[in-house]
PDB file of C-alpha atoms in Angstrom:
ATOM      1  CA  UNK A 292      84.333 113.692  97.722  1.00  0.00           C
ATOM      2  CA  UNK A 293      85.745 116.163  99.815  1.00  0.00           C
ATOM      3  CA  UNK A 294      87.188 115.168 103.245  1.00  0.00           C
ATOM      4  CA  UNK A 295      84.847 113.191 106.028  1.00  0.00           C
ATOM      5  CA  UNK A 296      85.753 113.013 109.443  1.00  0.00           C
ATOM      6  CA  UNK A 297      85.078 110.181 111.698  1.00  0.00           C
ATOM      7  CA  UNK A 298      84.065 110.948 115.008  1.00  0.00           C
ATOM      8  CA  UNK A 299      87.065 109.252 116.521  1.00  0.00           C
ATOM      9  CA  UNK A 300      90.989 109.283 116.827  1.00  0.00           C
ATOM     10  CA  UNK A 301      94.108 109.857 118.620  1.00  0.00           C
ATOM     11  CA  UNK A 302      96.532 112.864 117.820  1.00  0.00           C
ATOM     12  CA  UNK A 303     100.254 113.579 119.405  1.00  0.00           C
ATOM     13  CA  UNK A 304     102.110 116.495 119.072  1.00  0.00           C
ATOM     14  CA  UNK A 305     105.225 117.841 120.523  1.00  0.00           C
ATOM     15  CA  UNK A 306     107.199 121.212 120.565  1.00  0.00           C
ATOM     16  CA  UNK A 307     110.674 121.643 122.349  1.00  0.00           C
ATOM     17  CA  UNK A 308     112.788 124.916 122.498  1.00  0.00           C
ATOM     18  CA  UNK A 309     115.346 126.090 124.831  1.00  0.00           C
ATOM     19  CA  UNK A 310     115.536 122.500 126.790  1.00  0.00           C
ATOM     20  CA  UNK A 311     111.846 122.863 127.255  1.00  0.00           C
ATOM     21  CA  UNK A 312     109.220 120.231 126.379  1.00  0.00           C
ATOM     22  CA  UNK A 313     105.192 120.538 126.179  1.00  0.00           C
ATOM     23  CA  UNK A 314     103.243 117.276 125.202  1.00  0.00           C
ATOM     24  CA  UNK A 315      99.962 117.338 124.223  1.00  0.00           C
ATOM     25  CA  UNK A 316      97.789 114.239 123.145  1.00  0.00           C
ATOM     26  CA  UNK A 317      94.480 114.296 121.956  1.00  0.00           C
ATOM     27  CA  UNK A 318      91.593 111.713 122.093  1.00  0.00           C
ATOM     28  CA  UNK A 319      88.554 112.140 120.460  1.00  0.00           C
ATOM     29  CA  UNK A 320      85.126 109.591 120.896  1.00  0.00           C
ATOM     30  CA  UNK A 321      81.282 109.748 119.329  1.00  0.00           C
ATOM     31  CA  UNK A 322      79.362 112.575 121.273  1.00  0.00           C
ATOM     32  CA  UNK A 323      76.754 114.174 120.354  1.00  0.00           C
ATOM     33  CA  UNK A 324      77.755 117.953 120.673  1.00  0.00           C
ATOM     34  CA  UNK A 325      81.167 119.291 120.914  1.00  0.00           C
ATOM     35  CA  UNK A 326      82.817 118.417 124.252  1.00  0.00           C
ATOM     36  CA  UNK A 327      85.712 119.353 126.023  1.00  0.00           C
ATOM     37  CA  UNK A 328      87.936 117.882 128.700  1.00  0.00           C
ATOM     38  CA  UNK A 329      91.303 119.356 128.893  1.00  0.00           C
ATOM     39  CA  UNK A 330      93.005 117.558 131.707  1.00  0.00           C
ATOM     40  CA  UNK A 331      95.906 120.721 132.534  1.00  0.00           C
ATOM     41  CA  UNK A 332      98.706 120.988 135.254  1.00  0.00           C
ATOM     42  CA  UNK A 333      97.571 124.391 137.501  1.00  0.00           C
ATOM     43  CA  UNK A 334     101.182 125.586 136.076  1.00  0.00           C
ATOM     44  CA  UNK A 335      99.754 125.582 132.655  1.00  0.00           C
ATOM     45  CA  UNK A 336      96.079 126.611 133.813  1.00  0.00           C
ATOM     46  CA  UNK A 337      96.816 130.307 131.672  1.00  0.00           C
ATOM     47  CA  UNK A 338      96.668 128.633 128.128  1.00  0.00           C
ATOM     48  CA  UNK A 339      93.691 126.272 128.626  1.00  0.00           C
ATOM     49  CA  UNK A 340      91.728 129.359 126.808  1.00  0.00           C
ATOM     50  CA  UNK A 341      93.647 129.254 123.541  1.00  0.00           C
ATOM     51  CA  UNK A 342      93.531 125.574 124.145  1.00  0.00           C
ATOM     52  CA  UNK A 343      89.552 125.611 123.508  1.00  0.00           C
ATOM     53  CA  UNK A 344      89.668 127.612 120.718  1.00  0.00           C
ATOM     54  CA  UNK A 345      92.228 125.767 118.580  1.00  0.00           C
ATOM     55  CA  UNK A 346      90.265 122.498 119.139  1.00  0.00           C
ATOM     56  CA  UNK A 347      86.988 124.795 118.578  1.00  0.00           C
ATOM     57  CA  UNK A 348      87.874 125.521 115.214  1.00  0.00           C
ATOM     58  CA  UNK A 349      89.414 122.772 114.120  1.00  0.00           C
ATOM     59  CA  UNK A 350      86.361 119.512 115.163  1.00  0.00           C
ATOM     60  CA  UNK A 351      82.824 120.472 115.539  1.00  0.00           C
ATOM     61  CA  UNK A 352      81.745 117.504 117.094  1.00  0.00           C
ATOM     62  CA  UNK A 353      83.032 114.911 119.445  1.00  0.00           C
ATOM     63  CA  UNK A 354      83.931 114.315 123.182  1.00  0.00           C
ATOM     64  CA  UNK A 355      87.418 115.283 123.142  1.00  0.00           C
ATOM     65  CA  UNK A 356      90.277 114.549 126.176  1.00  0.00           C
ATOM     66  CA  UNK A 357      93.143 116.502 125.938  1.00  0.00           C
ATOM     67  CA  UNK A 358      96.211 115.481 127.699  1.00  0.00           C
ATOM     68  CA  UNK A 359      99.046 117.857 128.388  1.00  0.00           C
ATOM     69  CA  UNK A 360     102.501 117.678 130.250  1.00  0.00           C
ATOM     70  CA  UNK A 361     105.621 120.357 130.197  1.00  0.00           C
ATOM     71  CA  UNK A 362     109.133 118.961 131.094  1.00  0.00           C
ATOM     72  CA  UNK A 363     111.741 121.268 131.328  1.00  0.00           C
ATOM     73  CA  UNK A 364     115.421 119.844 131.011  1.00  0.00           C
ATOM     74  CA  UNK A 365     117.238 122.280 131.160  1.00  0.00           C
ATOM     75  CA  UNK A 366     120.511 121.792 133.371  1.00  0.00           C
ATOM     76  CA  UNK A 367     119.638 122.463 136.587  1.00  0.00           C
ATOM     77  CA  UNK A 368     122.126 125.138 138.693  1.00  0.00           C
ATOM     78  CA  UNK A 369     125.448 123.924 140.605  1.00  0.00           C
ATOM     79  CA  UNK A 370     124.862 125.631 143.361  1.00  0.00           C
ATOM     80  CA  UNK A 371     120.706 124.742 143.855  1.00  0.00           C
ATOM     81  CA  UNK A 372     121.125 125.190 147.460  1.00  0.00           C
ATOM     82  CA  UNK A 373     122.078 128.553 148.802  1.00  0.00           C
ATOM     83  CA  UNK A 374     123.708 128.398 152.436  1.00  0.00           C
ATOM     84  CA  UNK A 375     123.034 131.933 155.071  1.00  0.00           C
ATOM     85  CA  UNK A 376     126.548 131.568 156.569  1.00  0.00           C
ATOM     86  CA  UNK A 377     125.461 134.614 158.399  1.00  0.00           C
ATOM     87  CA  UNK A 378     122.467 133.560 159.598  1.00  0.00           C
ATOM     88  CA  UNK A 379     123.834 129.638 160.584  1.00  0.00           C
ATOM     89  CA  UNK A 380     126.407 132.159 162.788  1.00  0.00           C
ATOM     90  CA  UNK A 381     124.238 133.423 164.708  1.00  0.00           C
ATOM     91  CA  UNK A 382     122.062 130.718 165.328  1.00  0.00           C
ATOM     92  CA  UNK A 383     125.054 129.032 166.433  1.00  0.00           C
ATOM     93  CA  UNK A 384     125.994 132.151 168.855  1.00  0.00           C
ATOM     94  CA  UNK A 385     122.924 132.253 170.697  1.00  0.00           C
ATOM     95  CA  UNK A 386     123.287 128.481 171.149  1.00  0.00           C
ATOM     96  CA  UNK A 387     126.664 129.162 173.014  1.00  0.00           C
ATOM     97  CA  UNK A 388     125.175 131.669 175.073  1.00  0.00           C
ATOM     98  CA  UNK A 389     122.174 130.180 175.738  1.00  0.00           C
ATOM     99  CA  UNK A 390     124.858 127.270 177.136  1.00  0.00           C
ATOM    100  CA  UNK A 391     127.079 129.344 179.097  1.00  0.00           C
ATOM    101  CA  UNK A 392     123.841 131.394 180.757  1.00  0.00           C
ATOM    102  CA  UNK A 393     121.544 128.000 181.476  1.00  0.00           C
ATOM    103  CA  UNK A 394     124.937 125.835 182.077  1.00  0.00           C
ATOM    104  CA  UNK A 395     123.193 123.012 179.715  1.00  0.00           C
ATOM    105  CA  UNK A 396     124.708 120.723 177.428  1.00  0.00           C
ATOM    106  CA  UNK A 397     125.396 122.181 173.632  1.00  0.00           C
ATOM    107  CA  UNK A 398     124.291 120.107 171.418  1.00  0.00           C
ATOM    108  CA  UNK A 399     123.406 122.292 168.105  1.00  0.00           C
ATOM    109  CA  UNK A 400     125.506 120.059 165.695  1.00  0.00           C
ATOM    110  CA  UNK A 401     125.184 120.694 162.040  1.00  0.00           C
ATOM    111  CA  UNK A 402     122.381 118.924 161.287  1.00  0.00           C
ATOM    112  CA  UNK A 403     120.290 121.530 164.036  1.00  0.00           C
ATOM    113  CA  UNK A 404     121.501 124.365 162.206  1.00  0.00           C
ATOM    114  CA  UNK A 405     120.935 123.379 158.535  1.00  0.00           C
ATOM    115  CA  UNK A 406     116.991 122.793 159.639  1.00  0.00           C
ATOM    116  CA  UNK A 407     116.859 126.295 161.449  1.00  0.00           C
ATOM    117  CA  UNK A 408     114.436 128.601 159.393  1.00  0.00           C
ATOM    118  CA  UNK A 409     116.069 130.466 156.538  1.00  0.00           C
ATOM    119  CA  UNK A 410     119.753 128.753 156.874  1.00  0.00           C
ATOM    120  CA  UNK A 411     119.313 127.327 153.627  1.00  0.00           C
ATOM    121  CA  UNK A 412     117.446 127.589 151.161  1.00  0.00           C
ATOM    122  CA  UNK A 413     116.584 126.451 147.069  1.00  0.00           C
ATOM    123  CA  UNK A 414     117.561 128.922 144.439  1.00  0.00           C
ATOM    124  CA  UNK A 415     114.882 129.405 142.143  1.00  0.00           C
ATOM    125  CA  UNK A 416     115.035 130.105 138.652  1.00  0.00           C
ATOM    126  CA  UNK A 417     113.363 133.073 137.257  1.00  0.00           C
ATOM    127  CA  UNK A 418     109.762 132.961 136.421  1.00  0.00           C
ATOM    128  CA  UNK A 419     108.838 131.447 133.633  1.00  0.00           C
ATOM    129  CA  UNK A 420     107.763 133.884 130.658  1.00  0.00           C
ATOM    130  CA  UNK A 421     104.216 132.351 130.053  1.00  0.00           C
ATOM    131  CA  UNK A 422     103.500 133.962 126.472  1.00  0.00           C
ATOM    132  CA  UNK A 423     106.716 131.734 125.629  1.00  0.00           C
ATOM    133  CA  UNK A 424     104.857 128.514 126.868  1.00  0.00           C
ATOM    134  CA  UNK A 425     102.077 129.976 125.541  1.00  0.00           C
ATOM    135  CA  UNK A 426     103.760 129.748 122.296  1.00  0.00           C
ATOM    136  CA  UNK A 427     105.313 125.751 122.693  1.00  0.00           C
ATOM    137  CA  UNK A 428     101.816 124.970 124.529  1.00  0.00           C
ATOM    138  CA  UNK A 429      99.611 126.284 121.146  1.00  0.00           C
ATOM    139  CA  UNK A 430     102.112 124.504 118.533  1.00  0.00           C
ATOM    140  CA  UNK A 431     101.910 121.373 120.075  1.00  0.00           C
ATOM    141  CA  UNK A 432      98.363 121.690 120.121  1.00  0.00           C
ATOM    142  CA  UNK A 433      98.868 122.027 116.265  1.00  0.00           C
ATOM    143  CA  UNK A 434     100.760 119.211 115.803  1.00  0.00           C
ATOM    144  CA  UNK A 435      98.430 117.016 117.604  1.00  0.00           C
ATOM    145  CA  UNK A 436      95.433 118.154 115.950  1.00  0.00           C
ATOM    146  CA  UNK A 437      97.250 117.255 113.134  1.00  0.00           C
ATOM    147  CA  UNK A 438      97.700 114.053 113.773  1.00  0.00           C
ATOM    148  CA  UNK A 439      94.336 113.049 115.098  1.00  0.00           C
ATOM    149  CA  UNK A 440      92.777 114.608 111.820  1.00  0.00           C
ATOM    150  CA  UNK A 441      94.592 112.532 110.153  1.00  0.00           C
ATOM    151  CA  UNK A 442      92.872 109.385 111.657  1.00  0.00           C
ATOM    152  CA  UNK A 443      89.619 110.929 111.814  1.00  0.00           C
ATOM    153  CA  UNK A 444      90.260 111.712 107.859  1.00  0.00           C
ATOM    154  CA  UNK A 445      90.977 107.944 107.553  1.00  0.00           C
ATOM    155  CA  UNK A 446      88.655 106.324 109.253  1.00  0.00           C
ATOM    156  CA  UNK A 447      85.775 108.704 108.219  1.00  0.00           C
ATOM    157  CA  UNK A 448      86.768 107.620 104.563  1.00  0.00           C
ATOM    158  CA  UNK A 449      86.165 104.335 104.694  1.00  0.00           C
ATOM    159  CA  UNK A 450      83.158 104.358 106.675  1.00  0.00           C
ATOM    160  CA  UNK A 451      81.849 106.925 103.292  1.00  0.00           C
ATOM    161  CA  UNK A 452      82.893 104.124 101.316  1.00  0.00           C
ATOM    162  CA  UNK A 453      81.041 101.421 102.663  1.00  0.00           C
ATOM    163  CA  UNK A 454      78.095 103.820 103.626  1.00  0.00           C
ATOM    164  CA  UNK A 455      77.881 104.068  99.458  1.00  0.00           C
ATOM    165  CA  UNK A 456      78.202 100.364  99.112  1.00  0.00           C
ATOM    166  CA  UNK A 457      75.421  99.508 101.322  1.00  0.00           C
ATOM    167  CA  UNK A 458      73.479 102.464  99.269  1.00  0.00           C
ATOM    168  CA  UNK A 459      74.329 100.509  95.839  1.00  0.00           C
ATOM    169  CA  UNK A 460      73.030  97.230  97.896  1.00  0.00           C
ATOM    170  CA  UNK A 461      69.319  98.910  98.976  1.00  0.00           C
ATOM    171  CA  UNK A 462      69.221 100.731  95.389  1.00  0.00           C
ATOM    172  CA  UNK A 463      69.807  96.920  93.610  1.00  0.00           C
ATOM    173  CA  UNK A 464      67.332  96.086  96.481  1.00  0.00           C
ATOM    174  CA  UNK A 465      64.343  98.836  94.985  1.00  0.00           C
ATOM    175  CA  UNK A 466      63.766  97.758  91.342  1.00  0.00           C
ATOM    176  CA  UNK A 467      62.785  93.729  93.202  1.00  0.00           C
ATOM    177  CA  UNK A 468      60.412  95.336  95.154  1.00  0.00           C
ATOM    178  CA  UNK A 469      58.653  97.448  91.540  1.00  0.00           C
ATOM    179  CA  UNK A 470      59.107  94.221  89.983  1.00  0.00           C
ATOM    180  CA  UNK A 471      56.945  91.963  92.832  1.00  0.00           C
ATOM    181  CA  UNK A 472      54.185  95.037  94.014  1.00  0.00           C
ATOM    182  CA  UNK A 473      51.973  93.860  91.238  1.00  0.00           C
ATOM    183  CA  UNK A 474      51.993  90.485  91.929  1.00  0.00           C
ATOM    184  CA  UNK A 475      50.619  91.512  95.097  1.00  0.00           C
ATOM    185  CA  UNK A 476      47.542  92.849  93.777  1.00  0.00           C
ATOM    186  CA  UNK A 477      46.563  90.109  91.437  1.00  0.00           C
ATOM    187  CA  UNK A 478      47.114  87.522  94.141  1.00  0.00           C
ATOM    188  CA  UNK A 479      44.391  89.722  96.344  1.00  0.00           C
ATOM    189  CA  UNK A 480      41.965  89.439  93.313  1.00  0.00           C
ATOM    190  CA  UNK A 481      42.416  85.870  92.186  1.00  0.00           C
ATOM    191  CA  UNK A 482      42.425  85.371  96.203  1.00  0.00           C
ATOM    192  CA  UNK A 483      39.291  87.663  96.902  1.00  0.00           C
ATOM    193  CA  UNK A 484      37.549  86.057  93.410  1.00  0.00           C
ATOM    194  CA  UNK A 485      37.682  82.745  94.666  1.00  0.00           C
ATOM    195  CA  UNK A 486      36.683  83.463  98.380  1.00  0.00           C
ATOM    196  CA  UNK A 487      33.371  84.865  96.927  1.00  0.00           C
ATOM    197  CA  UNK A 488      32.784  82.130  94.750  1.00  0.00           C
ATOM    198  CA  UNK A 489      32.563  79.481  97.302  1.00  0.00           C
ATOM    199  CA  UNK A 490      30.601  81.300  99.430  1.00  0.00           C
ATOM    200  CA  UNK A 491      28.320  82.468  96.242  1.00  0.00           C
ATOM    201  CA  UNK A 492      28.518  78.850  95.112  1.00  0.00           C
ATOM    202  CA  UNK A 493      25.854  78.794  91.880  1.00  0.00           C
ATOM    203  CA  UNK A 494      24.993  82.624  92.242  1.00  0.00           C
ATOM    204  CA  UNK A 495      27.272  84.552  89.511  1.00  0.00           C
ATOM    205  CA  UNK A 496      30.281  86.523  90.676  1.00  0.00           C
ATOM    206  CA  UNK A 497      29.095  90.865  90.185  1.00  0.00           C
ATOM    207  CA  UNK A 498      32.631  92.130  88.724  1.00  0.00           C
ATOM    208  CA  UNK A 499      32.120  95.511  89.169  1.00  0.00           C
ATOM    209  CA  UNK A 500      31.854  94.802  93.241  1.00  0.00           C
ATOM    210  CA  UNK A 501      35.165  93.013  92.824  1.00  0.00           C
ATOM    211  CA  UNK A 502      37.155  95.539  90.308  1.00  0.00           C
ATOM    212  CA  UNK A 503      36.094  98.194  93.251  1.00  0.00           C
ATOM    213  CA  UNK A 504      37.296  95.939  95.433  1.00  0.00           C
ATOM    214  CA  UNK A 505      40.368  95.750  94.345  1.00  0.00           C
ATOM    215  CA  UNK A 506      40.784  99.282  93.311  1.00  0.00           C
ATOM    216  CA  UNK A 507      40.834  99.980  96.772  1.00  0.00           C
ATOM    217  CA  UNK A 508      42.726  97.504  97.708  1.00  0.00           C
ATOM    218  CA  UNK A 509      45.154  98.911  95.273  1.00  0.00           C
ATOM    219  CA  UNK A 510      45.144 102.097  96.319  1.00  0.00           C
ATOM    220  CA  UNK A 511      45.926 101.009  99.646  1.00  0.00           C
ATOM    221  CA  UNK A 512      48.976  98.847  99.267  1.00  0.00           C
ATOM    222  CA  UNK A 513      50.385 101.432  96.869  1.00  0.00           C
ATOM    223  CA  UNK A 514      54.088 101.868  97.577  1.00  0.00           C
ATOM    224  CA  UNK A 515      54.956 104.225  94.547  1.00  0.00           C
ATOM    225  CA  UNK A 516      55.076 107.471  96.824  1.00  0.00           C
ATOM    226  CA  UNK A 517      57.518 105.436  99.273  1.00  0.00           C
ATOM    227  CA  UNK A 518      59.901 104.209  96.513  1.00  0.00           C
ATOM    228  CA  UNK A 519      60.166 107.836  94.784  1.00  0.00           C
ATOM    229  CA  UNK A 520      61.026 109.093  98.181  1.00  0.00           C
ATOM    230  CA  UNK A 521      63.821 106.269  98.844  1.00  0.00           C
ATOM    231  CA  UNK A 522      65.217 107.434  95.647  1.00  0.00           C
ATOM    232  CA  UNK A 523      65.559 111.190  96.649  1.00  0.00           C
ATOM    233  CA  UNK A 524      66.604 110.099 100.252  1.00  0.00           C
ATOM    234  CA  UNK A 525      69.658 107.940  98.583  1.00  0.00           C
ATOM    235  CA  UNK A 526      70.628 111.025  96.100  1.00  0.00           C
ATOM    236  CA  UNK A 527      70.180 113.402  98.875  1.00  0.00           C
ATOM    237  CA  UNK A 528      72.597 111.140 100.781  1.00  0.00           C
ATOM    238  CA  UNK A 529      75.283 110.729  98.331  1.00  0.00           C
ATOM    239  CA  UNK A 530      75.506 114.548  97.728  1.00  0.00           C
ATOM    240  CA  UNK A 531      76.092 115.400 101.597  1.00  0.00           C
ATOM    241  CA  UNK A 532      79.003 112.809 101.160  1.00  0.00           C
ATOM    242  CA  UNK A 533      80.197 114.885  98.473  1.00  0.00           C
ATOM    243  CA  UNK A 534      80.126 117.921 100.030  1.00  0.00           C
ATOM    244  CA  UNK A 535      81.862 116.937 103.253  1.00  0.00           C
ATOM    245  CA  UNK A 536      82.547 118.877 106.508  1.00  0.00           C
ATOM    246  CA  UNK A 537      80.375 117.624 109.411  1.00  0.00           C
ATOM    247  CA  UNK A 538      77.624 115.438 108.083  1.00  0.00           C
ATOM    248  CA  UNK A 539      76.848 113.181 110.478  1.00  0.00           C
ATOM    249  CA  UNK A 540      73.709 115.141 111.752  1.00  0.00           C
ATOM    250  CA  UNK A 541      72.096 115.662 108.430  1.00  0.00           C
ATOM    251  CA  UNK A 542      72.713 111.679 107.427  1.00  0.00           C
ATOM    252  CA  UNK A 543      70.984 110.773 110.726  1.00  0.00           C
ATOM    253  CA  UNK A 544      68.270 111.948 109.378  1.00  0.00           C
ATOM    254  CA  UNK A 545      68.256 110.914 105.955  1.00  0.00           C
ATOM    255  CA  UNK A 546      68.800 107.526 107.057  1.00  0.00           C
ATOM    256  CA  UNK A 547      65.548 108.003 109.909  1.00  0.00           C
ATOM    257  CA  UNK A 548      63.456 108.462 106.703  1.00  0.00           C
ATOM    258  CA  UNK A 549      65.054 106.115 104.844  1.00  0.00           C
ATOM    259  CA  UNK A 550      63.922 103.542 107.280  1.00  0.00           C
ATOM    260  CA  UNK A 551      60.352 105.164 107.702  1.00  0.00           C
ATOM    261  CA  UNK A 552      59.924 105.057 104.095  1.00  0.00           C
ATOM    262  CA  UNK A 553      61.109 101.097 103.904  1.00  0.00           C
ATOM    263  CA  UNK A 554      58.518 100.377 107.035  1.00  0.00           C
ATOM    264  CA  UNK A 555      56.004 101.651 105.530  1.00  0.00           C
ATOM    265  CA  UNK A 556      57.042  99.742 102.450  1.00  0.00           C
ATOM    266  CA  UNK A 557      56.816  96.909 104.534  1.00  0.00           C
ATOM    267  CA  UNK A 558      53.086  97.349 106.386  1.00  0.00           C
ATOM    268  CA  UNK A 559      51.678  97.353 102.514  1.00  0.00           C
ATOM    269  CA  UNK A 560      52.814  94.912 100.986  1.00  0.00           C
ATOM    270  CA  UNK A 561      51.850  91.389 101.801  1.00  0.00           C
ATOM    271  CA  UNK A 562      54.179  89.736 100.161  1.00  0.00           C
ATOM    272  CA  UNK A 563      56.741  86.864 101.383  1.00  0.00           C
ATOM    273  CA  UNK A 564      59.277  87.987  98.590  1.00  0.00           C
ATOM    274  CA  UNK A 565      58.606  91.674  99.296  1.00  0.00           C
ATOM    275  CA  UNK A 566      59.046  90.441 102.935  1.00  0.00           C
ATOM    276  CA  UNK A 567      62.327  89.277 102.755  1.00  0.00           C
ATOM    277  CA  UNK A 568      63.924  92.627 100.487  1.00  0.00           C
ATOM    278  CA  UNK A 569      62.169  94.895 103.088  1.00  0.00           C
ATOM    279  CA  UNK A 570      64.007  93.214 106.295  1.00  0.00           C
ATOM    280  CA  UNK A 571      67.443  93.370 103.680  1.00  0.00           C
ATOM    281  CA  UNK A 572      66.958  97.206 102.738  1.00  0.00           C
ATOM    282  CA  UNK A 573      66.204  97.414 107.306  1.00  0.00           C
ATOM    283  CA  UNK A 574      69.132  95.386 107.908  1.00  0.00           C
ATOM    284  CA  UNK A 575      71.329  97.132 105.894  1.00  0.00           C
ATOM    285  CA  UNK A 576      69.434 100.774 106.835  1.00  0.00           C
ATOM    286  CA  UNK A 577      70.247  99.825 110.092  1.00  0.00           C
ATOM    287  CA  UNK A 578      73.929  99.761 109.411  1.00  0.00           C
ATOM    288  CA  UNK A 579      74.367 102.757 108.436  1.00  0.00           C
ATOM    289  CA  UNK A 580      72.733 104.233 111.222  1.00  0.00           C
ATOM    290  CA  UNK A 581      75.744 103.111 113.437  1.00  0.00           C
ATOM    291  CA  UNK A 582      78.126 104.098 110.549  1.00  0.00           C
ATOM    292  CA  UNK A 583      76.778 107.723 110.696  1.00  0.00           C
ATOM    293  CA  UNK A 584      77.055 108.224 114.563  1.00  0.00           C
ATOM    294  CA  UNK A 585      80.982 107.853 113.583  1.00  0.00           C
ATOM    295  CA  UNK A 586      80.905 110.713 111.488  1.00  0.00           C
ATOM    296  CA  UNK A 587      81.254 114.673 112.470  1.00  0.00           C
TER     297      UNK A 587
END
């Protein structure tokens, strides 16, 4: 059996180089189509397009949330702040001149000088290389996708095994229905004959008319086509599982068709034992429907 993927999973990837670290986390849940929710800091928005393409290449269906963080752990420069001493001296000189001319007290202390514009500035590191950061982010995303797909594949394989087990249960029940179906006709013929005799009493029973009525009823309750289509759907279901890949939508359609045929069988056969079998089939098919909706 080829790889089968669930739509739910979690993956985390980390990439580090030259004191910088990118961390990408991916969380996926069920969705009819591929729906991406990327939560990037503004400083990494330039990497969004590459991240989207990487996810789209690896995943075909599901709601994917991506969380990303970027840390720069390089040692900070010793002189993190730069003092413009010449500018500070000019502010002090201006304060003294203002004191002398206006005859006011000079309360221009160091703390006031530090607050003056451009006296103290923070030294900024060289502008980051976007290509370098993008490569680091994409490496982290690749690791996260690998981790996510490992979980999705493991859960997908588990779902596939359970689906096959339910198909076996359905296949084991169909022959029971085939064996019980003729009894429905026999019961109808016996009940109809007894009812007619009760009404007619002494009048002889017209066997030809009775046979015509039974034949008409037989045609109405015939489930051969439904049984054949059920077998066909089961075979097709197994083939799709064997091929693997994005199988969810195809299998969901087949499950709907299986349920339709089962409902028809139940409506045609008015037999308590067949009704029990139909209820069992519908229960197994409903469980399959819920599981199929988890597959990519």
